[in-house]
Tab-separated table of C-alpha atoms and ligand atoms in Angstrom:
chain	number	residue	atom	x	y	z
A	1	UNK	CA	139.940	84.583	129.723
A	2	UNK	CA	139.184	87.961	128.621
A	3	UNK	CA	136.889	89.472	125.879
A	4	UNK	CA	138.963	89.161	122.762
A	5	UNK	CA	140.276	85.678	123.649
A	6	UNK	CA	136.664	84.057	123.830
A	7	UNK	CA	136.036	85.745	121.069
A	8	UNK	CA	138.560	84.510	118.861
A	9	UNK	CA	138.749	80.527	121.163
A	10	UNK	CA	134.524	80.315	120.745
A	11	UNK	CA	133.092	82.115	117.984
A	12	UNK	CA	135.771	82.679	114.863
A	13	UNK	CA	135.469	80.302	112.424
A	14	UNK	CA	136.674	81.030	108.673
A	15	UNK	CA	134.222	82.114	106.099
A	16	UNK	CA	133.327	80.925	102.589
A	17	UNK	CA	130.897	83.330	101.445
A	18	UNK	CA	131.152	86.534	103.606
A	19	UNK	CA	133.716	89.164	102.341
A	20	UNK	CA	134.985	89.735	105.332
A	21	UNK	CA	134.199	88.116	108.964
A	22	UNK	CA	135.332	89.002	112.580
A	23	UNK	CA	137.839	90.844	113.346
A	24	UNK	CA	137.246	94.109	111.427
A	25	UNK	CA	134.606	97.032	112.523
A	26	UNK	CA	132.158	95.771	109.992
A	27	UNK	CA	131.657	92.504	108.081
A	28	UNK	CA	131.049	92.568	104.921
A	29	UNK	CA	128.732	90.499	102.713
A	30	UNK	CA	128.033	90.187	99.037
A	31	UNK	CA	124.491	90.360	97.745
A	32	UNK	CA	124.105	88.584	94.472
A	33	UNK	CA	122.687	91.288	91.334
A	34	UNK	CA	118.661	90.592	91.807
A	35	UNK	CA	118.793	89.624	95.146
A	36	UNK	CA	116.940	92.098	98.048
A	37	UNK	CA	119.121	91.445	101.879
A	38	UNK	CA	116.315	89.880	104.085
A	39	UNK	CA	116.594	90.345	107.829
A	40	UNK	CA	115.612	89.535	111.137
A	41	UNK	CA	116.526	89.962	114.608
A	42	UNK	CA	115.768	87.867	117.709
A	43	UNK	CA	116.227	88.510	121.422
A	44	UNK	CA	116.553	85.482	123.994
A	45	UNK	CA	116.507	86.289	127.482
A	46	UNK	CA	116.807	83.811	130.064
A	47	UNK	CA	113.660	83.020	132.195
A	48	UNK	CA	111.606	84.059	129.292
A	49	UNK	CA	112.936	82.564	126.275
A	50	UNK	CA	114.559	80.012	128.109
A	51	UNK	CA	114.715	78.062	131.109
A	52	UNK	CA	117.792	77.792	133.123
A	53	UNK	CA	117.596	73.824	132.993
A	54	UNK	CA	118.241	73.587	128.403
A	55	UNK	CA	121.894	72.081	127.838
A	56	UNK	CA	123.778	74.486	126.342
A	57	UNK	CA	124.445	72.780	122.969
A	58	UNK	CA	120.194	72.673	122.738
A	59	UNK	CA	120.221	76.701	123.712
A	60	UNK	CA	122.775	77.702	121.016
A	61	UNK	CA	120.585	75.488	118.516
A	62	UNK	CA	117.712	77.331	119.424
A	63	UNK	CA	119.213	80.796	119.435
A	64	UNK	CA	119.804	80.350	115.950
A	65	UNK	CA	116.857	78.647	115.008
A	66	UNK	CA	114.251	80.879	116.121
A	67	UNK	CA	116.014	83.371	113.989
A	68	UNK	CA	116.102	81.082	110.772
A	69	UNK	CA	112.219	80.446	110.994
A	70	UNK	CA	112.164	84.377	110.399
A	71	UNK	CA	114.127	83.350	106.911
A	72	UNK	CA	112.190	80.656	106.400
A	73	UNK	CA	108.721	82.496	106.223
A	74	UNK	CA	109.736	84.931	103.731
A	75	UNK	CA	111.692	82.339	101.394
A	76	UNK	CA	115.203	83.749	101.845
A	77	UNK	CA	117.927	81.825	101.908
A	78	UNK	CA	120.547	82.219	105.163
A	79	UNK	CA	123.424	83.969	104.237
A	80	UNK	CA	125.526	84.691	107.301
A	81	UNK	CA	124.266	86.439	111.047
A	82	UNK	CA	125.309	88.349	113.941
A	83	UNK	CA	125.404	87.245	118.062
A	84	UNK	CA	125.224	89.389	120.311
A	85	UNK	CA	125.872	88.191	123.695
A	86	UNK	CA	125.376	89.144	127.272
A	87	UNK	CA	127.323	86.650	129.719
A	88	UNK	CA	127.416	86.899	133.679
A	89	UNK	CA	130.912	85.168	133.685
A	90	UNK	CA	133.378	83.363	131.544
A	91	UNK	CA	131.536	79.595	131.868
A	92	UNK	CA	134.236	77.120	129.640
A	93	UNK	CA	131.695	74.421	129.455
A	94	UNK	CA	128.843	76.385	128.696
A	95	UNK	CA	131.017	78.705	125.923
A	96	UNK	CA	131.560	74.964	124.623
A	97	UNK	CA	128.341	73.943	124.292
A	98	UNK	CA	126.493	76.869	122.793
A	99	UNK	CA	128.897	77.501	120.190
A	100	UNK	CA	128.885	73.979	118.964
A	101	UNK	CA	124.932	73.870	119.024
A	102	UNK	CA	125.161	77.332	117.107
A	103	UNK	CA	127.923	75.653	114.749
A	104	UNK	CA	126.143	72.827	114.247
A	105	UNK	CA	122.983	74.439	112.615
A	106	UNK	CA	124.804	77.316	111.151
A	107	UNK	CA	126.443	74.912	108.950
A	108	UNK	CA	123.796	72.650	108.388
A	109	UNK	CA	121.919	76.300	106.333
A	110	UNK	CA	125.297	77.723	105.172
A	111	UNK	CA	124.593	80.489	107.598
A	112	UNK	CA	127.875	82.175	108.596
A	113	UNK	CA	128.671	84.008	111.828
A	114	UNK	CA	130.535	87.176	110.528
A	115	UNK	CA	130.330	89.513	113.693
A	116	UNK	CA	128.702	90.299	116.946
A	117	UNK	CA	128.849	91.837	120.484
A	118	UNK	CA	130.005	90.291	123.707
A	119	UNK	CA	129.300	92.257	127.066
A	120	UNK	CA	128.742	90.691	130.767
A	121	UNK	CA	125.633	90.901	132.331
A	122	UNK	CA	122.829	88.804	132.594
A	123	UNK	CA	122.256	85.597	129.904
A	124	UNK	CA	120.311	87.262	126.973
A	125	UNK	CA	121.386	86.028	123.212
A	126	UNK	CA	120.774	88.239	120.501
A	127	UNK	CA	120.896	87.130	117.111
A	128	UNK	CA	120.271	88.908	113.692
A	129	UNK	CA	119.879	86.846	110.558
A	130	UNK	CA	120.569	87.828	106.848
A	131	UNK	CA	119.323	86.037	104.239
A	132	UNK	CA	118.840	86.902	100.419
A	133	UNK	CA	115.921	86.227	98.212
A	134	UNK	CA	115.326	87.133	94.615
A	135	UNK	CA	113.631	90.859	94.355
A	136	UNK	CA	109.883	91.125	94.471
A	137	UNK	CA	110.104	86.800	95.431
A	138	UNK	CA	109.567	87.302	99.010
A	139	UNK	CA	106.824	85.273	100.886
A	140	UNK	CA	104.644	88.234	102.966
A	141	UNK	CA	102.183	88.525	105.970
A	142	UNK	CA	100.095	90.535	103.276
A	143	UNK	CA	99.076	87.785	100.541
A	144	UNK	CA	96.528	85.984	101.855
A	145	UNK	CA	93.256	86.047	99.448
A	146	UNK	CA	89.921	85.099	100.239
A	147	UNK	CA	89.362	81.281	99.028
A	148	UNK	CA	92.956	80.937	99.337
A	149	UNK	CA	93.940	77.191	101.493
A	150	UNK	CA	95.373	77.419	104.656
A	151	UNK	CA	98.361	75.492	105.193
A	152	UNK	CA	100.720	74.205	108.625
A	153	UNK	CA	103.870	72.801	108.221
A	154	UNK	CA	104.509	69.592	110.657
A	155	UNK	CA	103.053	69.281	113.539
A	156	UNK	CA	101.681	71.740	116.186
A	157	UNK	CA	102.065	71.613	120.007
A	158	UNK	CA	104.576	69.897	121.560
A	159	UNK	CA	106.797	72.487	122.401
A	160	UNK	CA	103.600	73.901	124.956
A	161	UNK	CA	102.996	70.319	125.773
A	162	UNK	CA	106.614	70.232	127.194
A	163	UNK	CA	106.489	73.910	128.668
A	164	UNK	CA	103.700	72.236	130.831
A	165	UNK	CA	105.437	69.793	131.973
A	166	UNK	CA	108.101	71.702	133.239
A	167	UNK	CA	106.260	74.258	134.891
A	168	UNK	CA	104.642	70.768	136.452
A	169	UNK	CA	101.081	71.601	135.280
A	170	UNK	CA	100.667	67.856	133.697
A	171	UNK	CA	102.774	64.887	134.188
A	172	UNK	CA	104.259	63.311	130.804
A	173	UNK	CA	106.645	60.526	132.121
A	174	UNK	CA	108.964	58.415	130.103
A	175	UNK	CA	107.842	60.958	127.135
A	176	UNK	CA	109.151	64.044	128.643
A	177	UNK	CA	112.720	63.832	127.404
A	178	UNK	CA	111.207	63.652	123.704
A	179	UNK	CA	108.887	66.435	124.064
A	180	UNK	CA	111.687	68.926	125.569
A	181	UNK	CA	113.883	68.165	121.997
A	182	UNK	CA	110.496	69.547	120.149
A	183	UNK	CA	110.604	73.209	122.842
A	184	UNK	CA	114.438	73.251	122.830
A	185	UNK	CA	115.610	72.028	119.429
A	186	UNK	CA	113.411	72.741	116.836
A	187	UNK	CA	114.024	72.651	113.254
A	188	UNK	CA	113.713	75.859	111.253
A	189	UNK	CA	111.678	75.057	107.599
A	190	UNK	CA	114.458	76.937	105.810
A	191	UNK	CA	114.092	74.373	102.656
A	192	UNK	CA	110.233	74.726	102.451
A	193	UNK	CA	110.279	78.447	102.700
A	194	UNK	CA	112.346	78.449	99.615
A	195	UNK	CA	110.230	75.578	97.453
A	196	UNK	CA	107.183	78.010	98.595
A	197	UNK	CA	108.736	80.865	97.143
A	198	UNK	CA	105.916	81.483	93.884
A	199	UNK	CA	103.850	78.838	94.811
A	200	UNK	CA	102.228	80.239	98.859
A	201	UNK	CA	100.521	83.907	98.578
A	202	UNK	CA	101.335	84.620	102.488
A	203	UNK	CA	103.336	82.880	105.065
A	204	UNK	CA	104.542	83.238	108.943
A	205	UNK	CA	106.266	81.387	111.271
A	206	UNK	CA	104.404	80.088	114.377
A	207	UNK	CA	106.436	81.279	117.269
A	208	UNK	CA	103.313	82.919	119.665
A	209	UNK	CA	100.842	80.277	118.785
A	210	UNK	CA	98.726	79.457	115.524
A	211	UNK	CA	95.736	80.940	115.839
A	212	UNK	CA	97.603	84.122	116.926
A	213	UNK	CA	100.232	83.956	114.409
A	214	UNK	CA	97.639	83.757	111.676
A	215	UNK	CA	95.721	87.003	113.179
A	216	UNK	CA	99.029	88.788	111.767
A	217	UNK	CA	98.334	86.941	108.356
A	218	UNK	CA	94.895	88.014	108.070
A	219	UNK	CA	94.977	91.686	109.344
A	220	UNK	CA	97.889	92.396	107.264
A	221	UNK	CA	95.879	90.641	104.096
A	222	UNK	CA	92.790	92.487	105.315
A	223	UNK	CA	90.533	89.172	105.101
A	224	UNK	CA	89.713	86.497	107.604
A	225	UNK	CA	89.730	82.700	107.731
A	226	UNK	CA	87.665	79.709	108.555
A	227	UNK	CA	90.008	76.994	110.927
A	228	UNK	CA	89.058	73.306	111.267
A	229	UNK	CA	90.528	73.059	114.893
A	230	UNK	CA	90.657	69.412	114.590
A	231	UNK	CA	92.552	68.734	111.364
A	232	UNK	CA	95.505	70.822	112.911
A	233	UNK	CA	98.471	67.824	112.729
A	234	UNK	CA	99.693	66.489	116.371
A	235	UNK	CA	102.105	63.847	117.633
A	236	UNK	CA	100.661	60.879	118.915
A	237	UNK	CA	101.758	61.820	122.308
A	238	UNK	CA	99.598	64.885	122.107
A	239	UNK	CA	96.866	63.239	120.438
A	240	UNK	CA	96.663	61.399	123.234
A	241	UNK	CA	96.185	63.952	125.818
A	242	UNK	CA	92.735	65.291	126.782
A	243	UNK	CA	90.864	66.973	123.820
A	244	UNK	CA	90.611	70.832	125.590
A	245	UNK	CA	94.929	70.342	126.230
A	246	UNK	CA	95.361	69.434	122.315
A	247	UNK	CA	93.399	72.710	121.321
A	248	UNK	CA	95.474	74.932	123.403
A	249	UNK	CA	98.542	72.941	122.665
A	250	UNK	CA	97.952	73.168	118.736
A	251	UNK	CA	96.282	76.140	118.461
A	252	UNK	CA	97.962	78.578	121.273
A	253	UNK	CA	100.559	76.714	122.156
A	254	UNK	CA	103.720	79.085	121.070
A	255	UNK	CA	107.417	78.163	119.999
A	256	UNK	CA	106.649	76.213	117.146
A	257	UNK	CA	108.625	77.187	114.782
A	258	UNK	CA	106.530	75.762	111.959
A	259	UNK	CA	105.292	77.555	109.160
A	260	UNK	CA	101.244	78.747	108.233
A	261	UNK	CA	101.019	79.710	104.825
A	262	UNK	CA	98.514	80.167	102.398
A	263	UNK	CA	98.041	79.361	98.255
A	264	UNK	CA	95.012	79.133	95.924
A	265	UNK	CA	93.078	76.096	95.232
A	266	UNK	CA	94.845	75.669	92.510
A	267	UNK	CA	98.299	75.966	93.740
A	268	UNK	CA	97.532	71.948	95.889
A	269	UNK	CA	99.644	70.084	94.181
A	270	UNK	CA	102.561	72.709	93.973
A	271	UNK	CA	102.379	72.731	97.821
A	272	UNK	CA	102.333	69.106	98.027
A	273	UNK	CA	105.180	68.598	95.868
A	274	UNK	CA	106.928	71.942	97.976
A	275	UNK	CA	106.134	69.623	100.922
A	276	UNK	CA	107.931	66.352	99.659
A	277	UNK	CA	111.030	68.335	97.931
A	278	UNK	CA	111.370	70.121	101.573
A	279	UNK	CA	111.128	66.218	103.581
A	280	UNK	CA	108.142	68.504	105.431
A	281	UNK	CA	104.783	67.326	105.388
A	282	UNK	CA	102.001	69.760	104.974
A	283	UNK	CA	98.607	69.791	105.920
A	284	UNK	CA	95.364	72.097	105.130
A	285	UNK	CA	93.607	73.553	107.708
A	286	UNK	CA	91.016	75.621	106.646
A	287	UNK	CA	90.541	78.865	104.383
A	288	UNK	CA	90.434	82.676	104.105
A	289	UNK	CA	87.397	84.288	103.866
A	290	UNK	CA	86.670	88.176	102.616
A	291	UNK	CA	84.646	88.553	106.091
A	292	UNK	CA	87.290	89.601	108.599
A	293	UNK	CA	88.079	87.523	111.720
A	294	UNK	CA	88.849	83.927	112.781
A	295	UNK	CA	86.123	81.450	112.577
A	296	UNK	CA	87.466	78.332	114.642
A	297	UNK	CA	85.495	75.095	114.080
A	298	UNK	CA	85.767	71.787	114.742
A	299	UNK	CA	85.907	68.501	112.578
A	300	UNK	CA	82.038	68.851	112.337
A	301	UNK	CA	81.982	72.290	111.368
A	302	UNK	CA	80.561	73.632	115.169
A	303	UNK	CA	82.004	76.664	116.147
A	304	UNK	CA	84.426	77.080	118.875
A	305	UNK	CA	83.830	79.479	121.405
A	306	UNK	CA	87.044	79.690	123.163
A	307	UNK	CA	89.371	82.592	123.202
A	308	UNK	CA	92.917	81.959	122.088
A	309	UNK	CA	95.093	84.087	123.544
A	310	UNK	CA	98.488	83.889	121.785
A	311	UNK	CA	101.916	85.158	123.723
A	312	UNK	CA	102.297	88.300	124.995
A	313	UNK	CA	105.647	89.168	126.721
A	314	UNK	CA	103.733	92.509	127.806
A	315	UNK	CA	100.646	90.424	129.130
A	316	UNK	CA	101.869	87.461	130.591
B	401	ADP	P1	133.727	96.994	118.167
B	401	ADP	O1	134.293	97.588	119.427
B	401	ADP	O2	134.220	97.593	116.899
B	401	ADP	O3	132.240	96.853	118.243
B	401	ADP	P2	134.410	94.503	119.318
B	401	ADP	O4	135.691	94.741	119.992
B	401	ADP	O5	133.158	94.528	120.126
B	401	ADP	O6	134.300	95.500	118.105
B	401	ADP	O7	134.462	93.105	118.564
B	401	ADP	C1	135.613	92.714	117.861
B	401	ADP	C2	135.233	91.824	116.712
B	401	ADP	O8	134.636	90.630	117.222
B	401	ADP	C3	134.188	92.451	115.782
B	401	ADP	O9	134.484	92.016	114.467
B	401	ADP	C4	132.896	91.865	116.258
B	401	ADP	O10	131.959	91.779	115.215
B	401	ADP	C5	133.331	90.480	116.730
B	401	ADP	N1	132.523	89.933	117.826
B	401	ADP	C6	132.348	90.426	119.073
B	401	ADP	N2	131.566	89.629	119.821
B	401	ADP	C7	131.207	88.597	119.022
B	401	ADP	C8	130.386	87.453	119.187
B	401	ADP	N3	129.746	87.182	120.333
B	401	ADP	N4	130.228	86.629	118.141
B	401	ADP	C9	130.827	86.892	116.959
B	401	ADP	N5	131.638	87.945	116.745
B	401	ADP	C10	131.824	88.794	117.749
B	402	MG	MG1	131.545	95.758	120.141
């Protein structure tokens, strides 16, 4: 099968929204009057991203996902995207499988694929997201304001709890196959990104860890925040792993995919009622401060004195 025929067998599909799709030089899209283009761009490479051992279906979901959390954290709303794609060879049944993971979620947000780049060489999936969102509506790193809440989306740390157990650093057992759907599926929080939209004063997505992912939060808001370690939300399979491995997990663990957003005092109920209209629960975890920094403490208000390194691909 050559380029143009896996093209058009794997990745064409008509298009509702965009102007024009594949095929041409450039797609074209249509931004509503009002509306500002939000984008994003992720890189998956295997052996970093991913491991080797994710279905294909689970990889294409993921692909996508990643890239739909960006979206999600500044309250646009998915519009269509772009794959890039470097193969090593012409693989039926894993062509099969991505795409209909890809499909799958790209319909599920009304995201279309309009266009992209295929190339051999090793696996490495490159997708870039556009989304619109009303002008001047857009959720920011740069809102956060001191006495503001600090909110999670869902629940933290399974995806690291599952890294671990692949790289055979703890044993999980009959609740492996569980945890892996939480590191190779998850769910992007396009719907609560939106309902946030007026209602959070900064958000992010957690994709290097929480603690980390907030750092960007609070330098960009020049302020700093006071985290109750403990009342970060877990499964009950993490909750029932040593205390130390639920910290890292929920606090450093990385890949997510769950939003951290702030809002005013004020603003609770509007977040709770974000929360239900989304189906995503949402829990406070602490509160920004004018003194710059990250105070983490636990459920009795003791400091923590670990470091929290979040993920570095130039470090680690
Ligand atoms: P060009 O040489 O102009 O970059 P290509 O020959 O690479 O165009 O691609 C032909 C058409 O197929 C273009 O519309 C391009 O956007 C689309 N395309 C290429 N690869 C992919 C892919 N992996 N997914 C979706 N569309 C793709
Ligand atoms: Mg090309």
């Amino acid at each position: 099968m050559g380029e143009f025929e896996l093209i058009e067998r794997y990745f064409t599909r008509p298009t509702a929204r965009a102007v024009l799709g594949i095929g041409d030089d450039c797609a074209l899209l249509a931004i509503a009057p009002g509306q500002q283009l939000a984008t994003s761009t992720d890189l998956l490479v295997e052996g970093r991203h991913f491991l080797s051992t994710v279905a294909p279906e689970r990889l294409g979901h993921k692909a996508l996902a990643v890239n739909l959390s960006d979206l999600a954290a500044c309250g646009a709303r998915p519009l269509g995207f772009t794959l890039a794609l470097a193969l090593p060879a012409v693989d039926e049944a894993f062509l099969d499988g991505f795409s209909r993971g890809l499909f799958a979620l790209a319909e599920a947000h009304g995201c279309e694929l309009v266009g992209g780049d295929t190339t051999r060489g090793p696996l490495a999936i490159g997708i870039t997201v556009y989304g619109e969102v009303p002008a001047g509506a857009a959720l920011l790193r740069s809102g956060a304001r001191p006495g503001d809440t600090v909110w999670v989306s869902g629940r933290l740390g399974d995806a690291r709890l599952a890294l671990e157990g692949f790289r055979g650093h703890v044993s999980l057992g009959e609740d492996f196959e569980s945890l892996r759907v939480a590191m190779e599926e998850p769910q992007p929080r396009v719907a609560l990104g939106l309902a946030l939209r007026g209602v959070a004063s900064a958000a992010i997505d957690v994709s290097d860890g929480l603690l980390g992912d907030l750092g960007h939060v609070l330098r960009r808001s020049g302020v700093g925040a006071r985290i109750d370690a403990d009342a970060v939300p877990r499964s009950a399979r993490l909750a029932a792993r040593p205390l130390a491995w639920q910290r890292v997990c929920t606090l450093a663990g990385g890949d997510d995919y769950e939003l951290v957003f702030t809002a005013p005092p004020a603003a609770e109920d509007a977040v709770r009622r974000a929360g239900a209209a989304a189906g995503t629960a949402v829990t406070p975890i602490g509160r920004i401060e004018a003194e710059a920094g990250l105070r983490v403490v636990d459920a009795r208000g003791e400091p923590l004195a670990e470091d929290w390194p979040s993920f570095d691909h130039f470090k680690s």
